[in-house]
Coordinates of C-alpha atoms in Angstrom, one line a residue:
M112 CA 30.3 -2.0 -1.5
P113 CA 33.5 -4.0 -0.7
R114 CA 35.1 -5.9 -3.5
N115 CA 33.7 -9.5 -3.7
N116 CA 36.5 -12.0 -4.0
D117 CA 34.1 -14.5 -5.6
F118 CA 33.5 -12.1 -8.5
S119 CA 35.5 -11.1 -11.6
P120 CA 36.6 -7.5 -12.0
D121 CA 33.7 -7.0 -14.5
K122 CA 31.1 -8.2 -12.0
N123 CA 32.6 -6.0 -9.2
L124 CA 32.5 -3.1 -11.6
A125 CA 28.7 -3.7 -12.0
L126 CA 28.2 -3.8 -8.3
D127 CA 30.2 -0.5 -8.0
W128 CA 28.0 1.1 -10.7
I129 CA 24.8 0.2 -8.8
D130 CA 26.1 1.5 -5.5
D131 CA 27.3 4.7 -7.1
H132 CA 23.9 5.3 -8.7
A133 CA 21.7 4.0 -5.9
G134 CA 20.6 7.5 -4.9
R135 CA 19.3 8.5 -8.3
L136 CA 17.7 5.1 -8.9
S137 CA 15.9 5.4 -5.6
E138 CA 14.4 8.7 -6.8
D139 CA 13.4 7.0 -10.0
H140 CA 11.6 4.3 -8.2
L141 CA 9.6 6.8 -6.2
T142 CA 8.7 8.5 -9.5
I143 CA 7.0 5.3 -10.8
W144 CA 5.5 4.5 -7.3
N145 CA 3.9 7.9 -7.2
L146 CA 2.4 7.6 -10.6
H147 CA 0.5 4.5 -9.5
E148 CA -1.2 3.9 -12.8
P149 CA -3.4 0.8 -13.4
S150 CA -3.3 -1.9 -16.0
W151 CA -3.4 -0.8 -19.7
R152 CA -3.4 2.8 -18.5
E153 CA 0.2 3.2 -17.5
Y154 CA 0.8 6.1 -19.9
K155 CA 3.1 8.3 -17.8
S156 CA 5.1 5.3 -16.4
A157 CA 5.7 3.8 -19.8
A158 CA 6.7 7.2 -21.2
W159 CA 9.2 7.6 -18.4
Y160 CA 10.9 4.3 -19.2
V161 CA 11.0 5.1 -22.9
E162 CA 12.7 8.4 -22.4
R163 CA 15.2 7.0 -19.9
L164 CA 16.1 4.1 -22.2
K165 CA 16.6 6.4 -25.1
A166 CA 18.9 8.6 -23.0
E167 CA 20.9 5.5 -22.2
G168 CA 21.4 4.7 -25.9
F169 CA 18.7 2.1 -26.4
A170 CA 16.7 2.0 -29.7
V171 CA 13.1 2.0 -28.4
E172 CA 9.9 0.9 -30.1
A173 CA 7.1 2.6 -28.1
G174 CA 3.7 0.9 -28.2
S175 CA 5.2 -2.5 -29.1
G176 CA 2.7 -5.2 -30.1
G177 CA -0.1 -2.7 -30.5
M178 CA -0.1 -1.9 -26.8
P179 CA 0.1 1.8 -26.1
T180 CA 1.8 1.4 -22.8
A181 CA 4.3 -1.3 -23.8
F182 CA 7.8 -0.9 -25.3
S183 CA 10.7 -2.9 -26.7
A184 CA 14.2 -1.5 -26.3
V185 CA 17.4 -2.8 -27.7
W186 CA 21.0 -1.9 -27.1
S187 CA 23.9 -3.7 -28.9
N188 CA 27.6 -3.8 -28.3
G189 CA 28.3 -5.9 -31.4
D190 CA 27.6 -9.5 -32.4
G191 CA 26.8 -11.7 -29.4
P192 CA 24.0 -13.3 -27.4
T193 CA 20.8 -11.4 -26.8
I194 CA 19.7 -11.3 -23.1
G195 CA 16.1 -10.3 -22.4
G196 CA 14.4 -8.8 -19.4
Y197 CA 11.6 -6.4 -18.5
A198 CA 9.9 -3.8 -16.4
E199 CA 6.4 -3.9 -15.1
Y200 CA 4.7 -0.8 -13.7
D201 CA 1.0 -1.4 -13.3
A202 CA -0.7 -0.7 -10.0
V203 CA -3.9 -2.2 -8.6
P204 CA -7.3 -0.5 -8.2
G205 CA -8.4 -0.2 -4.6
A206 CA -4.9 -0.4 -3.1
S207 CA -4.3 3.3 -2.6
Q208 CA -2.0 4.0 0.4
D209 CA 0.4 6.8 1.4
P210 CA 3.9 5.9 2.7
V211 CA 2.9 6.3 6.3
P212 CA 2.8 3.8 9.2
H213 CA -1.0 3.8 9.4
R214 CA -4.0 3.2 7.1
Q215 CA -4.2 6.3 4.9
P216 CA -5.2 6.3 1.2
R217 CA -3.2 8.6 -1.0
V218 CA -4.1 12.3 -0.4
G219 CA -5.8 14.0 -3.3
V220 CA -7.2 11.0 -5.1
S221 CA -10.1 8.6 -4.5
P222 CA -9.5 6.0 -1.8
H223 CA -10.5 3.5 -4.5
A224 CA -7.7 4.5 -6.8
A225 CA -4.7 2.3 -7.7
G226 CA -1.6 1.6 -5.6
H227 CA 1.5 -0.6 -6.0
T228 CA 1.0 -3.9 -4.2
D229 CA 3.7 -6.4 -5.2
P230 CA 5.1 -3.7 -5.9
H231 CA 5.7 -3.6 -9.6
S232 CA 7.3 -0.2 -9.3
A233 CA 10.2 -1.9 -7.5
L234 CA 10.1 -4.9 -9.8
G235 CA 10.6 -2.7 -12.8
M236 CA 13.4 -0.7 -11.1
G237 CA 15.3 -3.7 -10.0
S238 CA 15.4 -5.2 -13.5
F239 CA 16.1 -1.8 -15.1
T240 CA 19.0 -1.3 -12.6
G241 CA 20.5 -4.7 -13.5
F242 CA 20.4 -4.1 -17.2
L243 CA 21.9 -0.6 -17.0
A244 CA 24.7 -1.9 -14.8
A245 CA 25.5 -4.7 -17.3
K246 CA 25.4 -2.2 -20.2
H247 CA 27.9 0.0 -18.4
V248 CA 30.3 -2.9 -17.9
M249 CA 29.8 -4.2 -21.5
E250 CA 30.8 -0.7 -22.8
R251 CA 33.8 -0.4 -20.4
S252 CA 35.2 -3.9 -21.0
G253 CA 34.2 -4.4 -24.7
I254 CA 31.9 -7.3 -24.0
K255 CA 29.9 -8.2 -27.1
G256 CA 26.2 -8.9 -27.0
R257 CA 22.7 -7.3 -27.1
L258 CA 20.4 -6.3 -24.3
K259 CA 16.6 -6.4 -25.0
F260 CA 14.5 -4.7 -22.4
F261 CA 10.7 -4.7 -22.5
G262 CA 8.0 -2.7 -20.9
E263 CA 5.3 -5.1 -19.9
P264 CA 2.0 -3.5 -18.9
A265 CA -1.0 -5.0 -17.3
E266 CA 0.7 -7.9 -15.5
K267 CA -2.2 -8.1 -13.0
M268 CA -4.2 -9.2 -16.0
C269 CA -1.3 -11.3 -17.3
G270 CA -1.8 -9.0 -20.3
S271 CA 1.2 -8.0 -22.4
K272 CA 3.7 -10.9 -22.4
P273 CA 1.4 -13.3 -24.3
V274 CA 0.9 -10.6 -26.8
H275 CA 4.6 -9.9 -27.2
A276 CA 5.2 -13.7 -27.5
A277 CA 2.5 -14.2 -30.1
K278 CA 3.9 -11.4 -32.2
G279 CA 7.5 -12.8 -32.2
Y280 CA 9.2 -10.3 -29.9
Y281 CA 10.9 -13.0 -27.9
D282 CA 12.0 -15.2 -30.7
D283 CA 15.5 -13.6 -31.0
L284 CA 16.3 -14.0 -27.3
D285 CA 19.1 -16.4 -26.2
A286 CA 18.2 -16.1 -22.5
A287 CA 15.8 -14.1 -20.3
I288 CA 15.7 -13.0 -16.7
S289 CA 12.4 -12.6 -14.8
F290 CA 12.5 -10.9 -11.4
H291 CA 9.6 -10.6 -8.9
P292 CA 9.4 -9.5 -5.3
H293 CA 8.8 -12.6 -3.2
S294 CA 5.3 -14.0 -2.9
F295 CA 6.2 -17.2 -1.0
P296 CA 7.9 -16.7 2.4
R297 CA 9.8 -20.0 2.2
L298 CA 11.2 -18.9 -1.2
A299 CA 11.8 -15.3 -0.3
N300 CA 15.4 -15.1 -1.7
S301 CA 15.8 -17.8 -4.3
C302 CA 14.9 -18.9 -7.8
F303 CA 12.2 -21.2 -9.1
W304 CA 13.5 -24.7 -9.8
D305 CA 10.8 -27.1 -11.2
T306 CA 7.5 -25.7 -10.1
H307 CA 6.9 -22.6 -12.2
S308 CA 3.7 -20.5 -12.5
A309 CA 0.5 -21.9 -14.0
P310 CA -1.7 -20.8 -16.9
Y311 CA -3.9 -17.8 -16.5
W312 CA -6.8 -17.3 -18.9
S313 CA -9.2 -14.4 -19.0
R314 CA -12.2 -13.6 -21.2
I315 CA -14.8 -10.8 -21.5
Y316 CA -18.4 -11.6 -22.4
T317 CA -20.3 -8.6 -23.9
F318 CA -24.1 -8.7 -23.8
E319 CA -26.0 -6.3 -26.0
C320 CA -29.8 -5.7 -26.3
A321 CA -29.8 -4.2 -29.8
S322 CA -33.5 -4.7 -30.6
P323 CA -35.6 -4.4 -27.4
E324 CA -38.7 -3.6 -29.3
T325 CA -38.9 -7.2 -30.6
W326 CA -39.0 -8.7 -27.1
Q327 CA -42.8 -9.0 -27.3
N328 CA -45.0 -8.1 -30.3
S329 CA -48.4 -7.8 -28.6
G330 CA -49.9 -4.3 -28.5
A331 CA -50.5 -2.2 -25.5
V332 CA -53.3 -3.2 -23.2
T333 CA -55.0 0.2 -23.7
G334 CA -54.9 -0.1 -27.4
V335 CA -52.7 3.0 -27.4
A336 CA -49.1 2.5 -28.7
H337 CA -46.9 3.7 -26.0
S338 CA -43.5 2.4 -24.7
H339 CA -44.6 2.6 -21.1
S340 CA -47.5 0.2 -21.8
A341 CA -45.3 -2.5 -23.5
A342 CA -43.4 -5.2 -21.8
R343 CA -39.7 -4.2 -21.5
A344 CA -37.0 -6.6 -22.6
P345 CA -34.9 -7.9 -19.7
G346 CA -31.7 -6.5 -21.4
A347 CA -28.1 -6.5 -20.5
I348 CA -28.2 -6.0 -16.7
D349 CA -30.2 -9.1 -16.4
A350 CA -27.8 -10.9 -18.7
V351 CA -24.8 -10.0 -16.6
C352 CA -26.7 -10.9 -13.4
L353 CA -27.7 -14.2 -14.8
M354 CA -24.2 -14.9 -16.0
Y355 CA -22.8 -14.0 -12.7
S356 CA -25.2 -16.1 -10.6
S357 CA -25.4 -19.1 -12.9
S358 CA -21.6 -19.3 -13.1
K359 CA -21.3 -18.9 -9.4
F360 CA -23.7 -21.9 -8.9
M361 CA -21.8 -24.0 -11.4
K362 CA -18.3 -23.0 -10.1
E363 CA -18.2 -25.9 -7.7
S364 CA -18.8 -28.4 -10.6
M365 CA -16.4 -26.9 -13.2
L366 CA -13.2 -28.6 -11.8
P367 CA -12.4 -31.2 -9.2
H368 CA -11.6 -29.9 -5.7
H369 CA -7.8 -30.1 -6.0
G370 CA -5.0 -28.3 -7.8
S371 CA -5.4 -24.8 -6.2
W372 CA -7.4 -23.2 -9.0
S373 CA -9.4 -19.9 -8.7
L374 CA -12.0 -18.2 -10.9
N375 CA -12.9 -14.6 -10.4
E376 CA -15.2 -12.1 -12.2
F377 CA -15.2 -8.3 -12.8
I378 CA -18.2 -6.4 -14.1
L379 CA -17.0 -3.6 -16.5
H380 CA -20.4 -2.4 -17.7
A381 CA -23.9 -2.9 -16.3
G382 CA -26.7 -1.2 -18.1
Q383 CA -26.2 2.1 -19.9
A384 CA -29.9 2.9 -19.5
A385 CA -31.1 5.4 -16.9
A386 CA -34.8 5.4 -17.7
D387 CA -37.3 2.8 -16.3
N388 CA -38.9 2.0 -19.6
I389 CA -35.7 1.5 -21.7
A390 CA -34.0 -1.9 -21.8
P391 CA -30.4 -1.8 -20.6
G392 CA -28.4 -2.1 -23.8
L393 CA -24.9 -3.1 -22.8
G394 CA -23.4 -5.3 -20.1
Q395 CA -19.9 -6.8 -19.8
I396 CA -18.4 -9.3 -17.4
Q397 CA -14.8 -10.6 -17.3
Y398 CA -13.8 -14.0 -16.0
S399 CA -10.2 -14.7 -15.0
L400 CA -9.0 -18.2 -14.2
R401 CA -5.7 -19.6 -12.9
A402 CA -5.5 -23.4 -13.0
P403 CA -2.6 -25.9 -13.0
T404 CA -3.1 -27.2 -16.6
L405 CA -4.2 -25.9 -20.0
D406 CA -6.8 -28.7 -20.1
M407 CA -8.4 -27.4 -16.9
C408 CA -8.5 -23.9 -18.3
A409 CA -10.2 -25.2 -21.5
R410 CA -12.9 -27.1 -19.5
V411 CA -13.8 -24.1 -17.4
F412 CA -14.2 -21.8 -20.4
E413 CA -16.3 -24.4 -22.2
V414 CA -18.8 -24.1 -19.4
L415 CA -18.6 -20.3 -19.3
D416 CA -19.2 -20.1 -23.0
R417 CA -22.3 -22.3 -22.7
N418 CA -23.6 -20.2 -19.8
A419 CA -23.2 -17.0 -21.7
E420 CA -25.2 -18.3 -24.7
H421 CA -28.1 -19.3 -22.5
C422 CA -28.1 -16.1 -20.5
A423 CA -28.2 -14.1 -23.7
A424 CA -31.1 -16.1 -25.0
M425 CA -33.1 -15.6 -21.8
T426 CA -32.6 -11.8 -21.7
H427 CA -33.1 -11.0 -25.4
C428 CA -29.5 -10.1 -25.9
K429 CA -26.7 -11.2 -28.2
V430 CA -23.3 -12.2 -26.7
T431 CA -19.8 -11.9 -28.0
A432 CA -16.8 -13.4 -26.2
R433 CA -13.3 -12.1 -26.5
W434 CA -10.0 -13.3 -25.0
I435 CA -8.1 -10.9 -22.7
T436 CA -5.2 -13.2 -22.2
R437 CA -4.2 -16.9 -22.4
T438 CA -0.9 -17.8 -20.9
R439 CA 1.0 -21.1 -21.0
A440 CA 2.4 -23.0 -18.0
G441 CA 6.0 -22.1 -17.0
L442 CA 8.9 -24.1 -18.3
A443 CA 11.8 -24.8 -15.9
N444 CA 15.5 -24.3 -16.8
H445 CA 17.9 -25.5 -14.0
A446 CA 21.0 -24.1 -15.7
M447 CA 19.6 -20.6 -15.6
A448 CA 18.5 -21.0 -12.0
E449 CA 22.0 -22.2 -11.1
V450 CA 23.9 -19.3 -12.6
A451 CA 21.5 -16.7 -11.0
W452 CA 21.7 -18.6 -7.6
R453 CA 25.5 -18.6 -7.6
N454 CA 25.5 -14.8 -7.9
F455 CA 22.8 -14.4 -5.3
E456 CA 24.8 -16.5 -2.9
A457 CA 27.8 -14.2 -3.3
I458 CA 25.8 -11.0 -3.0
G459 CA 23.6 -12.1 -0.1
A460 CA 20.0 -11.3 1.0
P461 CA 18.7 -7.8 1.4
Q462 CA 19.6 -6.1 4.7
Y463 CA 17.5 -3.5 6.5
N464 CA 18.9 -0.5 8.4
D465 CA 17.6 1.3 11.6
E466 CA 15.4 3.6 9.6
A467 CA 13.6 0.7 7.9
R468 CA 13.2 -1.1 11.3
L469 CA 11.9 2.1 12.9
F470 CA 9.2 2.4 10.2
G471 CA 8.2 -1.3 10.7
R472 CA 7.9 -0.7 14.5
K473 CA 5.7 2.3 13.9
I474 CA 3.4 0.2 11.8
Q475 CA 3.2 -2.4 14.6
E476 CA 2.5 0.4 17.2
S477 CA -0.4 1.7 15.0
L478 CA -1.9 -1.8 15.0
G479 CA -1.6 -2.2 18.8
I480 CA 1.3 -4.7 18.5
A481 CA 4.2 -4.4 20.8
P482 CA 7.1 -3.1 18.6
M483 CA 9.9 -5.6 18.0
E484 CA 13.6 -5.0 17.9
D485 CA 13.7 -6.5 14.4
P486 CA 10.1 -6.2 13.0
F487 CA 11.0 -8.0 9.7
T488 CA 10.6 -11.7 9.1
P489 CA 13.8 -13.8 9.1
E490 CA 12.8 -15.3 5.7
I491 CA 13.4 -12.1 3.8
Q492 CA 16.9 -11.7 5.4
H493 CA 18.4 -15.0 4.4
L494 CA 18.8 -17.1 1.3
T495 CA 17.0 -20.3 0.3
A496 CA 18.6 -22.6 -2.3
P497 CA 16.3 -23.3 -5.3
W498 CA 16.1 -27.0 -4.5
D499 CA 15.1 -26.3 -0.9
G500 CA 12.4 -23.9 -2.1
E501 CA 11.2 -26.6 -4.5
K502 CA 10.9 -29.0 -1.6
A503 CA 8.7 -26.5 0.3
F504 CA 6.5 -26.1 -2.8
R505 CA 6.1 -29.9 -3.2
E506 CA 5.0 -30.3 0.4
Q507 CA 1.7 -28.5 -0.3
L508 CA 1.0 -29.9 -3.8
P509 CA -0.3 -33.2 -5.2
P510 CA 2.3 -35.2 -7.1
W511 CA 0.6 -34.6 -10.5
Q512 CA 0.6 -30.8 -10.2
T513 CA 3.7 -29.2 -11.8
N514 CA 2.6 -25.6 -11.8
L515 CA 1.2 -23.2 -9.2
A516 CA -0.2 -19.6 -9.0
A517 CA 0.0 -17.4 -12.1
D518 CA 2.2 -14.8 -13.8
D519 CA 2.6 -14.0 -17.5
Y520 CA 6.4 -14.3 -17.4
V521 CA 5.7 -17.9 -18.3
D522 CA 5.5 -16.9 -22.0
Y523 CA 9.2 -16.0 -21.9
T524 CA 10.1 -19.5 -20.8
W525 CA 8.9 -21.1 -24.1
H526 CA 11.0 -18.8 -26.3
A527 CA 14.3 -18.7 -24.4
P528 CA 15.9 -20.3 -21.3
T529 CA 14.5 -18.2 -18.4
V530 CA 15.2 -17.8 -14.7
R531 CA 12.5 -16.7 -12.3
L532 CA 14.3 -14.7 -9.6
Y533 CA 12.6 -14.0 -6.2
V534 CA 14.0 -11.4 -3.8
G535 CA 12.5 -10.7 -0.4
R536 CA 10.4 -7.6 0.0
P537 CA 9.9 -6.0 3.4
T538 CA 7.5 -8.2 5.3
L539 CA 6.6 -7.8 9.0
R540 CA 7.1 -10.5 11.6
A541 CA 3.8 -11.8 13.1
P542 CA 3.3 -11.3 16.8
D543 CA 1.4 -14.6 17.1
P544 CA 1.1 -17.7 14.9
G545 CA -1.6 -17.2 12.3
Y546 CA -1.7 -13.4 12.6
R547 CA -2.0 -11.6 9.3
Y548 CA -1.1 -8.0 8.8
P549 CA -3.5 -5.8 6.8
D550 CA -2.5 -5.5 3.2
W551 CA -1.9 -1.7 3.5
T552 CA 1.2 -2.3 5.6
R553 CA 3.0 -3.8 2.6
Y554 CA 1.7 -1.1 0.3
A555 CA 3.0 1.6 2.6
M556 CA 6.5 0.1 2.9
G557 CA 6.7 0.0 -0.9
G558 CA 6.9 3.8 -0.9
V559 CA 9.5 4.1 1.9
P560 CA 13.1 4.0 0.4
A561 CA 14.7 2.5 3.5
C562 CA 12.2 -0.4 3.4
I563 CA 11.9 -1.1 -0.3
D564 CA 15.3 -0.1 -1.8
P565 CA 17.3 -3.1 -0.4
M566 CA 15.0 -5.5 -2.2
W567 CA 15.3 -4.1 -5.7
L568 CA 18.9 -3.0 -5.4
T569 CA 19.8 -6.6 -4.5
A570 CA 17.8 -7.8 -7.5
G571 CA 19.6 -5.4 -9.7
K572 CA 23.0 -6.8 -8.6
V573 CA 21.9 -10.4 -9.1
I574 CA 20.6 -9.6 -12.6
A575 CA 23.7 -7.6 -13.7
T576 CA 26.1 -10.3 -12.6
T577 CA 24.0 -13.0 -14.2
I578 CA 23.9 -11.2 -17.5
L579 CA 27.7 -10.9 -17.4
D580 CA 28.1 -14.6 -16.7
L581 CA 25.9 -15.5 -19.6
L582 CA 27.9 -13.3 -21.9
T583 CA 31.4 -14.1 -20.8
D584 CA 32.0 -17.3 -19.0
G585 CA 31.6 -19.6 -22.0
V586 CA 29.6 -22.2 -20.1
S587 CA 26.4 -21.0 -18.5
L588 CA 24.6 -19.8 -21.6
N589 CA 25.5 -22.9 -23.6
K590 CA 24.3 -25.2 -20.8
A591 CA 21.0 -23.2 -20.5
V592 CA 20.3 -23.3 -24.3
A593 CA 21.0 -27.1 -24.4
E594 CA 18.6 -27.7 -21.6
F595 CA 16.0 -25.5 -23.3
R596 CA 16.3 -27.4 -26.5
E597 CA 16.0 -30.7 -24.6
R598 CA 12.8 -29.6 -22.7
T599 CA 11.1 -28.3 -25.9
G600 CA 12.2 -31.1 -28.2
G601 CA 14.4 -28.9 -30.3
G602 CA 13.7 -25.3 -29.3
I603 CA 11.1 -23.0 -30.8
G604 CA 8.8 -25.2 -32.9
G605 CA 10.2 -28.4 -31.4
S606 CA 8.3 -31.6 -30.8
K607 CA 7.5 -30.7 -27.1
W608 CA 7.2 -26.9 -27.6
V609 CA 3.9 -25.2 -26.8
A610 CA 3.1 -22.3 -29.2
P611 CA 1.6 -19.0 -28.0
L612 CA -2.1 -19.4 -27.3
L613 CA -3.0 -16.0 -28.8
P614 CA -2.9 -15.5 -32.6
K615 CA -0.2 -13.3 -34.3
D616 CA -2.9 -10.8 -35.3
F617 CA -4.4 -10.6 -31.8
A618 CA -5.6 -7.1 -31.0
P619 CA -4.6 -6.2 -27.5
P620 CA -7.7 -5.5 -25.2
V621 CA -6.8 -1.8 -24.6
H622 CA -10.2 -0.4 -25.6
Y623 CA -12.2 -1.8 -22.8
R624 CA -13.4 0.4 -19.9
W625 CA -10.5 -0.4 -17.5
P626 CA -10.2 1.7 -14.4
E627 CA -8.0 4.8 -15.0
Y628 CA -7.4 8.4 -14.1
V629 CA -9.3 10.9 -16.3
T630 CA -9.2 14.7 -16.7
T631 CA -12.5 16.5 -17.0
V632 CA -13.7 20.0 -16.3
R633 CA -13.8 18.9 -12.7
G634 CA -10.1 18.2 -12.7
E635 CA -8.2 14.9 -12.6
E636 CA -10.2 12.1 -11.0
W637 CA -10.4 8.3 -10.7
T638 CA -13.1 6.8 -13.0
I639 CA -15.1 6.0 -9.8
P640 CA -16.0 9.7 -9.1
T641 CA -15.9 9.6 -5.3
A642 CA -14.5 12.3 -3.1
A643 CA -10.8 12.4 -2.6
S644 CA -11.0 12.5 1.1

């Protein structure tokens, strides 16, 4: 990469390091992409990061916060500020796709298996790249400071960051950098300004029919004691079905029709009884909510808790409720956005070569769309200032709403000044207004280096140069910390500070029956045992 005249020698050194190591880093990204492990079950992906970080000289705590697929890694070059960042690496069940320009689930696994959607494989590699480049420059130039790099599993459940926050892992950070592939076209290459992500709460309700024989005490009609002659308790399947249907009916009344909230459910267990005369003994249903405010979240789960108690009573079950996650609303920090944006402006948006464009055109051909000379949207190829992106956000939101969508990075924002960096991922240009490409097209491009590498390499450069500014320019970090203290009323524990919503002794929900790959005498398979074809 040519020397950037807007940058110091140290920042140009970071860019050179990334360019020099881009080939190996690209292979590393494909390693994580090809593991495609789902939430709470990213065993191989987490182990890969742990070994690489150890090889780079980081002191690594594997399984941090009681989460087997999390980690906390620290590297120090002497007394100085601590800058935090993280990798994610969870894939999404049902999103399996090979890196080919037509719909084709990955060969050799169930079509219902997991695949990288956002993709978190590239999210993790972009952040990892930026931290390694900054570390290299700190060593070469004698820059003092600490780098603290986390492995954050289960982001699709907003899982690990509230746990790390509750257990104090972020309390020693002076600043943090959160990177994500773009989700909002009008904010494809930018930083959040005022409108950050909203709270996300999730809870599992477990119904158990532990004493089915006490459902009715009357004897058998024939006078012969026999289980086939007795009324069977409704049991746990009925409990889950009633919970599902009653909450669906009440969904419209849980919150007013504004604020872009959503409530979804996932059935983990239904039954565990295969005989007609045995009451189903176990049923589990998970509810996940994203809503603009903590108060709205509390009101929804008040209704769900009440529904669960009544459904359990009707089906001769007992019910227990357990939180999976509870995140806060994101806290803005303009100073952090400004320093990252300055570097982004100097580096520029991702650029796509002929190989990437050819792959995009092949996708268009497979969908019956006339291939375009440049198949990628213009938004992912130019920059948007944070304040212009904020204006686009506000155009679609009511004035009272200060948070939108959901992501658990928000828990970083209450422990250190944090920037939320967005970088454009490959996105195809629509042939007509309103046309929407199938989701598999994005998944496929995530496994094609020519398409995906420009996004996370650009992110790595912005992250590395931002870290160096925070550690060396004598202004950016002080300004960010001062703003953080003002917004929280004095920092952690301040008068306007919101504490973690999970307790310090929270046990991470790793023991539930989450989708995963398993090895049996039949070989390795997805937990939905369908044919691989």
